[in-house]
XYZ file of C-alpha atoms in Angstrom:
725
model
C -42.309 204.720 260.198
C -41.807 201.610 259.060
C -42.395 198.848 262.132
C -39.975 196.808 263.198
C -41.995 193.133 263.335
C -39.140 191.057 264.560
C -38.784 193.194 267.937
C -42.924 193.454 268.403
C -42.479 190.503 268.593
C -39.428 189.703 271.319
C -41.188 192.450 272.866
C -44.730 190.827 273.239
C -42.827 187.433 274.049
C -40.363 188.638 276.994
C -43.888 190.359 278.677
C -45.303 188.025 281.685
C -48.995 189.699 281.681
C -49.058 188.514 278.281
C -47.749 185.270 277.498
C -49.349 184.043 281.153
C -52.916 185.976 280.013
C -52.644 183.944 276.962
C -51.330 180.912 277.818
C -54.129 179.961 280.397
C -56.864 181.336 277.799
C -55.652 178.946 275.451
C -55.724 175.799 277.536
C -58.856 176.201 279.014
C -60.917 177.231 275.322
C -60.373 173.667 273.516
C -62.180 172.392 276.819
C -64.302 174.807 277.584
C -65.919 175.049 274.112
C -65.911 170.744 273.851
C -68.850 171.614 277.140
C -70.600 173.610 275.405
C -71.585 171.935 272.429
C -72.407 169.151 274.686
C -75.858 166.921 273.152
C -74.803 168.731 269.569
C -73.546 167.385 266.178
C -70.794 169.778 266.286
C -69.785 168.902 262.056
C -73.770 168.804 261.207
C -73.452 172.432 262.610
C -70.971 173.906 261.110
C -72.090 172.247 257.284
C -75.216 174.236 257.596
C -73.703 177.194 258.881
C -71.099 176.564 255.678
C -73.553 175.562 252.956
C -75.726 179.004 253.906
C -72.749 181.356 253.844
C -71.134 179.645 250.533
C -74.532 180.638 248.860
C -74.927 183.774 250.277
C -71.726 184.583 248.461
C -72.256 183.635 245.315
C -75.495 185.606 245.175
C -74.086 188.713 246.772
C -75.305 191.125 244.831
C -79.577 190.092 244.607
C -78.564 189.458 248.456
C -77.243 193.003 249.222
C -80.621 194.646 246.458
C -82.582 192.478 248.752
C -81.050 194.407 251.963
C -81.251 197.923 251.060
C -85.279 197.418 250.060
C -86.226 195.856 252.879
C -84.220 198.312 255.247
C -85.657 201.442 253.090
C -88.903 199.612 253.981
C -89.156 199.867 256.796
C -87.831 203.824 257.079
C -84.200 203.147 257.288
C -81.972 204.834 255.099
C -78.657 202.885 253.237
C -75.782 203.875 251.572
C -73.029 201.291 249.533
C -69.782 202.752 250.693
C -66.806 201.670 248.474
C -64.227 202.298 251.249
C -63.179 203.861 254.343
C -62.656 207.055 253.521
C -66.625 207.138 252.037
C -67.913 205.708 255.290
C -66.466 208.532 257.075
C -67.247 211.006 254.602
C -71.280 210.221 255.085
C -71.288 210.011 258.567
C -69.656 213.251 259.303
C -72.182 214.023 256.862
C -74.891 212.760 258.877
C -73.488 215.158 261.941
C -73.576 218.136 259.891
C -77.075 217.494 259.048
C -78.157 216.405 262.388
C -75.927 218.705 264.420
C -74.249 215.157 266.300
C -71.909 216.054 268.950
C -71.337 213.326 270.519
C -71.148 209.615 269.290
C -71.087 206.710 271.235
C -70.252 203.498 269.830
C -70.166 199.739 269.684
C -69.299 196.433 268.554
C -68.105 197.352 264.960
C -64.130 195.560 264.076
C -65.185 197.079 260.463
C -64.803 201.151 261.736
C -60.708 200.180 263.607
C -60.740 198.172 260.105
C -61.138 202.000 258.497
C -60.005 203.693 261.787
C -62.684 205.670 262.300
C -62.415 207.555 265.601
C -59.452 209.447 264.611
C -60.525 211.440 261.603
C -63.985 211.840 262.663
C -62.441 213.394 266.371
C -60.022 215.533 264.685
C -63.530 216.705 262.875
C -64.469 218.217 266.486
C -67.122 215.148 267.028
C -66.570 213.842 270.950
C -66.829 210.213 270.025
C -66.713 207.135 272.914
C -66.185 203.614 272.617
C -68.572 201.705 274.941
C -67.244 198.022 274.823
C -64.737 198.323 277.734
C -62.356 196.226 276.757
C -62.266 198.653 273.212
C -62.709 201.711 276.386
C -59.747 200.725 278.111
C -57.302 200.190 274.669
C -58.639 203.280 273.630
C -57.426 204.862 276.173
C -54.221 203.450 276.709
C -53.630 204.383 272.307
C -53.717 200.153 271.425
C -56.022 198.429 268.949
C -58.037 195.167 269.678
C -55.730 191.954 269.674
C -58.804 189.947 269.603
C -61.783 190.180 267.663
C -64.627 188.893 269.925
C -62.038 188.953 273.315
C -59.533 193.262 272.567
C -58.371 193.675 275.661
C -57.788 189.776 276.854
C -54.488 190.622 276.735
C -54.441 192.975 280.297
C -54.591 192.194 283.849
C -56.850 194.059 286.378
C -53.732 195.698 287.760
C -53.249 197.598 283.903
C -56.325 197.991 283.348
C -56.992 199.783 286.543
C -53.682 201.944 285.378
C -56.173 202.816 282.112
C -58.952 203.488 284.291
C -57.417 205.597 286.442
C -55.331 207.811 283.873
C -58.740 208.010 282.382
C -60.953 209.388 284.980
C -57.429 210.864 287.064
C -58.149 209.473 290.218
C -56.493 205.870 291.773
C -58.643 203.165 291.036
C -58.275 200.139 292.408
C -58.016 196.827 291.031
C -60.907 195.544 291.747
C -62.382 194.127 288.716
C -66.655 194.643 290.688
C -65.595 198.129 291.443
C -63.939 198.485 288.557
C -67.232 197.690 286.337
C -69.284 199.739 287.987
C -67.230 203.226 287.410
C -66.645 202.231 284.195
C -71.027 201.653 284.146
C -71.857 204.966 285.980
C -69.046 207.029 283.407
C -70.219 205.037 280.723
C -74.166 205.632 281.535
C -73.934 209.827 280.958
C -71.983 209.245 278.018
C -75.457 207.246 276.636
C -77.653 209.983 277.917
C -75.876 212.897 276.585
C -74.630 210.626 272.812
C -76.644 212.167 269.886
C -75.660 209.341 267.596
C -75.290 205.871 268.382
C -72.634 204.268 266.343
C -72.995 200.109 265.894
C -71.512 196.999 264.301
C -73.222 194.027 263.487
C -72.839 190.115 263.341
C -74.991 189.703 260.766
C -77.775 191.218 258.263
C -81.041 189.620 257.119
C -81.961 190.358 253.405
C -85.465 188.939 254.360
C -86.610 191.609 256.234
C -83.266 194.437 256.591
C -82.454 193.699 260.216
C -79.727 193.926 261.457
C -78.108 191.710 263.985
C -76.154 192.556 267.472
C -74.501 189.669 269.503
C -72.889 191.280 272.931
C -72.825 190.153 276.564
C -72.493 193.493 278.209
C -75.645 195.117 276.893
C -73.964 198.213 275.469
C -74.494 197.525 272.296
C -78.433 197.912 272.763
C -78.116 201.046 275.286
C -76.393 203.044 271.808
C -79.174 201.531 269.871
C -81.488 202.616 271.818
C -81.242 205.880 273.581
C -79.588 208.111 270.781
C -81.990 209.732 268.620
C -79.804 208.573 265.626
C -78.568 205.119 264.590
C -76.057 204.556 262.364
C -75.016 200.853 261.525
C -71.842 199.792 259.359
C -71.837 195.814 258.103
C -69.530 194.099 255.549
C -71.104 192.657 252.232
C -69.644 189.558 254.056
C -72.153 190.067 256.883
C -76.140 189.665 254.480
C -77.593 186.313 254.882
C -80.221 185.725 253.043
C -83.061 184.348 255.977
C -84.603 185.003 259.653
C -84.231 181.240 259.752
C -80.492 181.016 258.964
C -79.633 183.907 262.062
C -80.060 180.251 263.918
C -77.292 178.959 262.034
C -74.868 181.610 262.968
C -76.000 182.034 266.662
C -75.939 177.999 267.062
C -72.253 178.419 266.492
C -70.800 182.135 267.149
C -71.147 182.158 271.039
C -69.563 178.853 271.658
C -67.303 178.893 269.758
C -66.045 182.584 270.508
C -66.624 182.845 273.859
C -68.220 179.274 275.270
C -71.114 180.283 275.946
C -74.575 178.307 274.534
C -75.628 181.767 274.190
C -74.646 185.068 274.463
C -76.350 187.561 277.334
C -77.943 189.469 275.016
C -78.904 189.397 270.879
C -80.634 192.192 269.578
C -82.088 192.711 266.331
C -82.600 196.351 264.470
C -85.661 196.091 262.140
C -86.696 200.133 261.344
C -86.414 202.717 263.100
C -88.139 203.159 266.867
C -89.681 205.942 268.849
C -87.241 207.606 270.663
C -87.844 210.851 273.328
C -84.946 213.521 273.981
C -85.017 216.487 274.423
C -84.622 220.170 271.927
C -84.584 223.362 272.344
C -84.977 223.038 275.917
C -87.877 220.571 275.060
C -88.741 216.920 275.192
C -89.819 215.816 271.653
C -91.141 212.244 271.238
C -90.246 211.195 267.150
C -89.045 208.276 264.959
C -85.253 207.357 265.363
C -83.459 208.097 262.375
C -81.727 204.530 261.136
C -78.376 204.357 258.617
C -77.523 201.639 257.629
C -73.847 201.888 256.102
C -72.835 199.051 253.537
C -69.297 198.314 253.336
C -67.254 196.872 250.178
C -63.489 198.520 251.363
C -62.648 194.827 248.860
C -65.368 193.011 250.056
C -67.155 192.389 247.018
C -63.708 191.616 244.763
C -63.003 188.853 247.062
C -66.637 187.746 246.591
C -66.226 186.975 243.188
C -63.284 185.482 242.945
C -63.924 182.064 243.439
C -60.317 181.039 245.345
C -61.072 183.954 247.360
C -65.072 183.987 248.391
C -64.528 181.531 251.438
C -63.574 184.253 253.630
C -67.427 185.569 253.330
C -67.991 182.294 255.547
C -65.874 184.236 258.626
C -68.665 184.611 261.489
C -66.433 186.631 263.067
C -65.876 184.277 266.042
C -61.668 184.575 266.749
C -61.787 181.211 267.353
C -59.294 180.394 264.823
C -56.580 182.509 267.184
C -57.506 180.671 270.145
C -55.864 177.588 268.886
C -53.847 179.634 267.046
C -49.628 178.592 268.442
C -48.653 181.544 267.363
C -51.307 184.224 268.568
C -51.165 182.192 272.150
C -47.992 183.471 272.338
C -47.432 187.077 270.337
C -51.162 187.732 271.226
C -53.045 190.093 267.794
C -50.952 193.214 267.891
C -48.227 192.055 266.353
C -50.055 191.358 262.914
C -52.094 193.945 260.875
C -53.892 196.952 262.521
C -56.543 195.402 263.972
C -56.819 191.475 262.337
C -55.050 189.241 263.812
C -54.298 185.710 263.150
C -54.430 183.751 259.731
C -57.594 185.407 259.178
C -56.257 188.114 259.994
C -53.565 188.507 257.397
C -56.445 187.906 254.993
C -58.463 190.362 255.981
C -56.107 192.634 255.475
C -54.506 191.550 252.679
C -58.584 191.074 251.199
C -59.956 194.378 252.841
C -57.165 197.076 253.567
C -54.145 198.016 251.756
C -53.829 194.632 249.756
C -51.131 192.645 249.195
C -48.406 195.014 250.961
C -49.925 194.724 254.213
C -50.211 191.059 253.860
C -46.560 189.946 252.863
C -46.108 191.809 255.638
C -46.779 189.273 258.593
C -48.094 186.484 257.027
C -45.377 184.074 257.008
C -46.693 184.022 261.147
C -49.097 181.585 259.517
C -47.510 178.375 259.980
C -50.352 176.618 258.574
C -50.790 173.649 261.147
C -54.574 173.683 260.498
C -55.505 173.855 263.887
C -58.101 176.864 262.598
C -59.129 175.343 260.386
C -60.165 172.024 262.470
C -62.030 174.254 264.345
C -63.427 177.078 262.187
C -67.287 177.142 262.336
C -67.162 178.130 258.720
C -64.414 175.727 257.700
C -62.587 178.137 255.773
C -59.641 176.275 254.452
C -56.985 179.765 256.139
C -53.635 178.182 254.721
C -54.862 177.150 251.882
C -56.179 181.136 251.145
C -52.848 182.203 252.669
C -50.876 180.512 250.198
C -52.809 181.357 247.546
C -52.461 185.207 248.517
C -48.841 184.488 248.815
C -48.475 183.212 245.541
C -50.429 186.571 243.962
C -47.723 188.454 246.184
C -45.290 187.306 244.488
C -46.441 187.301 241.228
C -47.668 190.925 241.777
C -43.957 191.953 243.797
C -41.589 189.490 242.703
C -39.317 187.417 245.494
C -36.762 188.535 247.413
C -32.744 188.226 245.238
C -31.644 185.231 247.754
C -35.142 182.835 247.903
C -35.603 183.820 244.256
C -31.648 182.368 243.226
C -32.262 180.004 245.650
C -35.655 177.731 244.321
C -35.254 179.256 240.949
C -31.823 178.663 239.804
C -30.720 175.825 242.276
C -33.282 173.535 243.677
C -34.602 172.953 239.961
C -31.836 171.510 239.227
C -31.234 168.463 240.985
C -27.361 167.736 240.690
C -26.462 171.163 241.994
C -29.097 171.273 244.574
C -27.633 167.424 245.591
C -24.598 168.151 244.954
C -24.482 171.578 247.006
C -25.911 169.408 249.580
C -22.957 166.830 249.940
C -20.596 169.793 250.027
C -22.525 170.802 252.892
C -21.682 167.452 254.838
C -18.388 168.225 254.316
C -18.866 172.149 255.616
C -19.986 171.015 258.526
C -17.726 168.544 260.323
C -15.901 171.452 262.588
C -19.082 171.920 264.175
C -20.784 168.033 264.136
C -20.948 165.997 267.216
C -22.509 162.942 266.290
C -25.216 163.196 264.659
C -25.713 166.582 265.861
C -24.984 170.410 265.443
C -24.820 171.502 268.881
C -23.328 175.230 268.671
C -23.117 177.333 266.028
C -20.928 180.809 266.171
C -21.104 184.145 265.988
C -25.290 185.448 265.082
C -26.245 182.117 264.363
C -25.825 180.713 267.942
C -28.785 181.932 269.277
C -30.480 178.976 266.807
C -28.453 176.087 268.991
C -29.142 177.770 272.550
C -31.809 175.062 274.010
C -31.950 172.793 270.401
C -28.968 170.868 267.922
C -28.904 170.801 264.498
C -29.553 168.255 262.392
C -26.814 167.514 260.857
C -26.642 166.417 256.744
C -25.303 162.595 257.192
C -22.140 161.621 255.158
C -24.412 159.194 252.533
C -26.992 159.627 251.625
C -30.012 156.997 251.132
C -29.956 157.522 247.568
C -26.055 155.924 247.388
C -28.112 153.536 249.256
C -30.672 152.644 247.793
C -30.084 150.774 244.078
C -28.141 148.517 247.219
C -31.404 147.454 249.073
C -32.904 146.389 245.777
C -31.921 143.286 245.865
C -33.509 142.405 248.871
C -36.925 142.869 247.321
C -39.505 139.551 247.075
C -39.480 137.549 243.879
C -43.433 137.981 244.264
C -44.362 141.441 245.276
C -47.824 142.089 246.965
C -47.463 145.340 244.973
C -44.546 146.998 243.928
C -43.591 150.945 244.473
C -41.321 153.594 244.784
C -40.174 155.738 247.347
C -40.031 159.289 247.175
C -37.964 160.426 250.363
C -37.905 164.346 250.220
C -34.931 166.620 251.067
C -34.678 165.601 255.228
C -35.036 161.613 254.465
C -32.523 161.172 251.734
C -30.040 163.611 253.276
C -30.916 164.221 256.425
C -32.474 160.897 257.897
C -31.295 158.233 255.489
C -30.794 155.552 258.169
C -34.490 156.310 258.837
C -35.195 156.148 254.926
C -33.334 152.604 254.760
C -35.930 151.277 258.026
C -39.117 152.470 255.744
C -37.326 150.138 253.472
C -36.868 146.626 255.292
C -40.783 147.329 256.840
C -42.040 147.243 253.682
C -40.128 144.328 252.522
C -40.643 143.013 255.211
C -44.393 142.830 254.374
C -44.041 141.402 251.017
C -43.150 144.760 248.780
C -40.841 145.496 246.146
C -39.668 149.085 246.412
C -37.417 150.847 244.323
C -36.084 154.540 244.159
C -36.012 156.660 241.503
C -33.122 158.592 240.856
C -34.556 161.176 239.075
C -36.564 162.350 242.086
C -35.803 166.103 243.850
C -37.258 168.708 246.477
C -41.651 168.325 246.310
C -41.297 171.780 245.700
C -43.269 172.671 248.885
C -40.540 175.243 250.195
C -40.910 177.125 247.012
C -44.638 177.412 247.020
C -44.929 177.797 250.536
C -43.508 180.950 250.023
C -45.750 182.255 246.788
C -43.074 179.865 244.181
C -45.828 177.954 242.279
C -43.839 178.398 238.904
C -40.761 176.714 241.019
C -43.311 174.107 242.082
C -44.829 172.937 238.442
C -41.401 172.739 237.589
C -40.311 170.303 240.305
C -43.805 168.562 239.875
C -43.825 167.892 236.248
C -40.112 165.935 237.145
C -41.297 164.235 239.866
C -43.993 162.658 238.816
C -42.162 162.135 235.105
C -39.745 160.027 237.475
C -41.950 158.572 240.030
C -44.321 157.088 237.414
C -41.655 155.381 234.391
C -42.555 152.183 236.335
C -46.034 152.180 236.357
C -45.765 151.417 240.117
C -48.472 150.470 241.699
C -48.425 153.041 244.562
C -45.967 155.498 245.327
C -45.066 156.258 249.150
C -43.297 158.474 251.264
C -42.351 158.776 255.062
C -42.533 162.496 254.782
C -46.208 163.838 255.437
C -45.233 167.295 254.418
C -44.299 165.576 251.070
C -46.725 162.934 250.576
C -49.342 165.825 251.034
C -47.810 168.276 248.322
C -47.571 164.825 245.895
C -51.031 163.995 246.499
C -52.982 167.368 247.041
C -50.796 170.059 245.968
C -49.822 168.930 242.931
C -53.601 168.461 241.671
C -54.341 172.389 242.881
C -51.356 173.659 240.941
C -51.614 172.544 237.666
C -55.901 172.810 237.778
C -55.835 175.518 234.989
C -54.013 172.699 233.222
C -56.223 170.461 231.294
C -52.725 169.031 229.261
C -51.514 168.123 232.297
C -54.452 167.955 235.462
C -55.242 164.635 234.169
C -51.474 162.927 234.367
C -51.367 165.001 237.555
C -54.739 163.486 239.117
C -53.753 159.805 237.989
C -50.161 160.003 239.587
C -51.746 161.456 243.280
C -54.017 158.990 243.009
C -51.263 156.634 243.581
C -49.610 158.658 246.433
C -49.443 156.911 250.119
C -48.332 157.506 253.723
C -46.154 154.980 254.990
C -47.817 154.260 258.345
C -51.321 154.420 256.345
C -50.261 152.438 254.176
C -47.846 149.136 256.194
C -50.909 149.833 258.609
C -52.989 148.547 255.891
C -50.936 146.212 255.185
C -50.418 144.738 258.167
C -54.188 144.270 259.198
C -54.301 142.326 256.320
C -52.419 139.829 257.363
C -53.625 140.252 260.778
C -50.661 141.927 262.684
C -52.091 145.417 264.025
C -53.339 143.549 267.184
C -52.359 145.197 269.899
C -49.141 143.630 271.543
C -49.440 142.543 275.496
C -48.508 145.546 277.969
C -44.700 146.408 279.280
C -41.416 146.894 277.360
C -40.234 149.834 276.889
C -42.491 153.558 276.912
C -43.153 155.055 274.043
C -45.377 158.010 272.890
C -46.261 160.099 269.295
C -46.469 163.379 268.329
C -48.627 163.931 265.234
C -47.208 166.407 262.886
C -49.133 168.997 261.654
C -49.774 167.585 258.156
C -50.534 164.187 259.374
C -52.744 164.913 261.949
C -54.545 167.916 259.499
C -53.235 167.806 256.366
C -53.844 164.059 255.659
C -56.207 162.952 258.837
C -54.029 160.122 259.652
C -54.015 159.926 263.042
C -55.521 156.430 264.067
C -52.157 154.263 262.174
C -49.370 154.919 264.381
C -50.855 154.478 266.960
C -51.927 150.883 265.957
C -48.867 150.311 264.597
C -46.776 150.921 267.593
C -49.608 149.521 269.802
C -49.344 146.201 267.425
C -45.290 146.269 268.388
C -43.697 143.193 270.965
C -41.645 144.779 273.553
C -43.426 148.492 273.491
C -45.456 149.987 276.142
C -47.492 153.257 274.207
C -48.259 156.386 276.023
C -49.885 159.402 275.292
C -49.094 162.268 275.596
C -50.643 165.912 276.366
C -51.617 167.765 273.137
C -50.139 165.182 271.567
C -51.568 167.513 267.746
C -50.352 170.762 268.637
C -47.178 171.939 266.805
C -43.420 171.396 267.130
C -42.493 174.484 266.310
C -40.753 173.420 263.024
C -43.425 174.545 260.313
C -40.775 173.948 257.235
C -38.435 177.446 257.381
C -40.371 178.955 259.898
C -38.483 177.599 263.404
C -34.773 178.773 261.651
C -36.587 182.379 260.288
C -38.491 183.014 263.518
C -36.646 180.678 266.222
C -37.803 183.566 268.935
C -41.473 181.570 267.975
C -40.346 178.108 267.811
C -38.686 177.637 270.578
C -41.445 178.126 272.882
C -42.912 175.982 271.326
C -40.778 173.179 271.349
C -40.304 173.658 274.754
C -44.263 172.999 275.761
C -43.579 169.786 273.217
C -40.240 168.501 275.057
C -41.809 169.136 278.900
C -45.470 167.437 277.843
C -43.406 164.683 276.085
C -40.634 164.364 279.371
C -44.264 164.099 281.912
C -45.171 160.486 279.916
C -42.079 159.259 281.596
C -40.952 157.688 277.724
C -37.888 156.467 276.952
C -38.705 157.280 273.151
C -40.587 160.071 271.362
C -42.035 158.436 267.893
C -42.912 160.349 264.766
C -43.996 159.919 261.525
C -42.842 163.490 260.150
C -38.923 164.311 259.411
C -38.977 167.724 259.887
C -40.713 167.127 263.811
C -37.855 164.492 263.814
C -35.331 167.258 263.398
C -36.437 169.814 265.417
C -37.964 167.532 268.332
C -34.361 165.253 268.375
C -32.091 168.985 268.101
C -34.237 170.004 271.444
C -34.660 166.357 272.986
C -31.011 166.227 271.947
C -30.574 169.812 274.690
C -33.464 169.523 277.196
C -34.078 165.647 277.826
C -30.523 163.668 276.360
C -31.982 160.790 278.420
C -34.722 160.224 275.471
C -34.647 159.511 272.316
C -36.598 160.384 268.877
C -37.513 157.931 266.340
C -39.102 158.041 263.269
C -42.437 154.692 263.564
C -40.139 153.571 260.806
C -36.857 152.886 262.810
C -39.110 151.310 265.619
C -40.932 148.764 263.755
C -37.667 148.081 261.413
C -35.809 147.254 265.218
C -38.613 144.554 265.970
C -38.039 143.103 262.429
C -34.115 142.694 263.054
C -35.006 141.285 266.674
C -36.992 139.037 264.977
C -34.187 137.812 263.028
C -36.205 138.405 259.920
């Protein structure tokens, strides 16, 4: 049956237990994680892990051969499984040959990936999850919402209900009592089990050892009590040497659960003696060890230079812990097992391919919080973009999006004409610079947020007149790439950006042939449209051979500076020109801060004046790495009392089309941002991104109309005007 993703999202958003549990966890996690790293150089540890895992994937076939040989040398059996069905067939073969009736399981997301339990139980074999969270979820008929804490979305009352259902007696919602009850029940399972089935956090090619990192101890029991031990491990878990284990263990517990070390670290390197009852007699013999090496798409990913960075994942799930979407809706709205941005990638690579990936990949908003925290430094949003592009090539685009991108966005005159028509058509719904109410089924979009109106006169109609104010002997000559928002929605801010640079001795021109940067199309996977727009913009912006190309939109800046290079990397004839172009691209606040510093104008001003706070857009903070410059400009502006807000760099919920497509998720993110702004007591929230200006400005207009939204350019220009310059 087809899933109704929208319905599932709304159900999660309306679940107070889930929202409370995830919200509290997300609030506490960043500080707890940093505390666990005290005294350590986090970046050095991350780089060690990244380098080791990167090298491993380059030699994955040799590692697999060495690992198999090492396991066999120590008495184990290795089976390489092409896919999930092969795993299940082989496990059933093991069970038949060894008269296995009961299995205890622990620590295996890969078994969830291939839906192992249902098929094994269908053959009359009793199989029991022994991880406490996994056990409760199996009773509830749910799958994990988190890789490390599978039942994090449940509270104690719900857990007690599942205990009561499974054990057929009333179990109080007392955590110690429930844990003790689980211990008693699961102990019987361990004692009766014929086979212990586990996953692995890593497999060491050098000696054939597999490692398990746990806090409950169930994995250790599952590998020591039953007479047969089966380990399911994906190729991505293979590492070269024993010494490489430390590179994982120094990061995995700290990033996963904010612990310096987990309670149990178990290493299995060959069969060990086991005592069990056979034909009514106690016998002692070596435990049988089977290691199943799972492919299921992993080897194809390993050999793909654009996708193999996924091998740097150690399944710590820290990317989920900071994901603004996951912390609102949990993990069950994603694929059947892996969630968050990394979940979208793993589903696309390992399960049912791009078809399933496309269903929920747009739940990644590209904020890059995951990249900032990932121990393996995986560029999750970049890989998602790559998969989106491949999905478009393989399956095409929806008709409406294809029409807009390929027939309108690439035709500057048509696109801009439609925007001008829109400026007139919106009049009945416009109040000042906002659309505060929309009719019919659009009404939800303006419940707690106004929408910006298209300006009567775009910046491009005012640009030529501004050039007369360029300095006669400029320090540098730059061209202005406005982007669609600054041109048609916030032209006043675009004018102010020009005024600020002219005041700093810079001559600014605006090439009229420029059009959309292409980010909307490329964000949806349409790179052909992106390349067409890139070529037009490069030609238009380089025509006058400027010293620099600047933009007051970080999204456009990142697209021009970085994405253009990426989309032409397979086009040598174009690549050289693109690199020359990208080397000239500058973000507005960074450029102005550099100019002001040379003039000695970046000194903090006297305290007092209008209270101003600042919101970091995702693209400027983590895409471009610009953090200090906007703050330095505000702090140096006379009459401004700068105050930092809580979570200044958390996403406001706009994220391009996301804020329109997923209004129900966008609004809680916006409300949290508005509350953080209000708590500063500021009269103005400054931003350096027009998209954030749209989202936060609309939220303030509805929820806190006494607080104004301004681009940094607006504040700087107001100061210049006040000085009479």
